[in-house]
């Protein structure tokens, strides 16, 4: 090994400790350095070339030695340079923890500071008389009110970021040929990890809806359901996450056949229109009218037949309360309906459904979704099995929706009679699948919005929709 300092003419053969003049070094034919004292063959051009090559090699080696020393990789046991020097440790950069593939790192660990990504912030629409709402963004009073509720907004944002990452993951692998049970369980497993499920403090807000074709909502497979997703299916993926009962209700539609693209465009446009017109002091019926106008402006051609896209008139958006997915106010998707106004501080699910059928849904198929009645008081229960089941529901779901698969997951069995008894008593409400006429196709898009004092925040907005 040859070592030395750049700019010196004398180098040392470390194996023997003998000084060697630069003129005594040359390169052999294979490019290696050799010692050649006592010969004059390396004169003229040959000498110049040999010395130049050796100099470059020594300079390169010096640079490499310096880099190793900076990285803390110097051995420190050879030559004068190592005497009395301590080994340097490489400093690790501190930064945000990265997400894995597939996602498994909880959102709270990705953002340890608690500063979760905001959704899309929009100015409120101008009032009927044309007055702008831009003053809200600069008003110190409204800013103070906004800051006062920062903990609540942060819970929504954490749940929304989990939703964004889960749906991106689902879109990467969902394909024809998969069973609906497999799709739902993979989605829910990922969602539980990212939200860091913790009893009623954090978890899934309601069962994963994966309604297909003419079925518009509230379908999730029960145990043993053999349904398989096909290439010509149109599937609505509707799932929710929550932190401390602050629910993100957000949905999108999955298709593989491009013949449905125009239908998806119509419903996505209608949902975005509803979001645009929603705001503080806006009448709910006015939002519904604008949604219907946009939805019905679309025509789609599917399998050689042309349809006008119809909004499903008996499906609506809704206000969202803490641990309460439907908290009292309804956002219609057709004209008419309530003249009630949206209010500051509220959260809403703006969702629209478009159909090639009648534009109305009815209960059909086997029920899978259930939810405890939010307003139910004390009701005497005679059946011991029903009492036990209610305790399980209260402990694990509270007033959040659940499905039979989730009861199976908790180890419950032979509970159907007890569940029916709780439904008959009005303690639990069943929510069967909602379907338009057979042979029709339905699509859905949905976002959660926050009516903050300063901005309207589309908290679940992502790069995908």
XYZ file of N, CA and C in Angstrom, residues 59-75 88-91:
63
model
N -3.689 10.947 -5.288
C -4.665 11.977 -4.907
C -6.038 11.362 -4.657
N -6.422 10.417 -5.542
C -7.715 9.748 -5.381
C -7.769 8.979 -4.072
N -6.629 8.314 -3.748
C -6.578 7.540 -2.510
C -6.673 8.460 -1.301
N -6.023 9.643 -1.406
C -6.086 10.597 -0.294
C -7.514 11.070 -0.065
N -8.244 11.333 -1.176
C -9.649 11.750 -1.057
C -10.506 10.666 -0.413
N -10.285 9.406 -0.834
C -11.052 8.300 -0.267
C -10.774 8.145 1.221
N -9.469 8.309 1.606
C -9.119 8.209 3.024
C -9.808 9.300 3.836
N -9.874 10.494 3.237
C -10.512 11.614 3.936
C -12.009 11.361 4.130
N -12.651 10.808 3.085
C -14.085 10.511 3.179
C -14.362 9.448 4.235
N -13.496 8.430 4.266
C -13.696 7.375 5.270
C -13.532 7.924 6.680
N -12.587 8.857 6.836
C -12.375 9.455 8.151
C -13.588 10.271 8.579
N -14.167 11.025 7.615
C -15.342 11.837 7.931
C -16.541 10.973 8.280
N -16.650 9.802 7.639
C -17.779 8.911 7.886
C -17.576 8.023 9.104
N -16.445 8.182 9.752
C -16.193 7.360 10.936
C -15.781 5.947 10.616
N -15.225 5.750 9.418
C -14.876 4.400 9.003
C -13.360 4.171 8.985
N -12.566 5.158 9.426
C -11.101 5.030 9.424
C -10.677 3.982 10.446
N -9.785 3.107 10.063
C -9.350 2.052 10.980
C -8.602 2.634 12.185
N -14.323 8.663 14.610
C -15.489 9.532 14.494
C -16.730 8.717 14.188
N -17.835 9.068 14.812
C -19.097 8.380 14.553
C -19.898 9.143 13.506
N -20.493 8.395 12.633
C -21.303 9.009 11.573
C -22.602 9.515 12.174
N -22.941 10.742 11.901
C -24.169 11.318 12.433
C -25.352 10.914 11.577
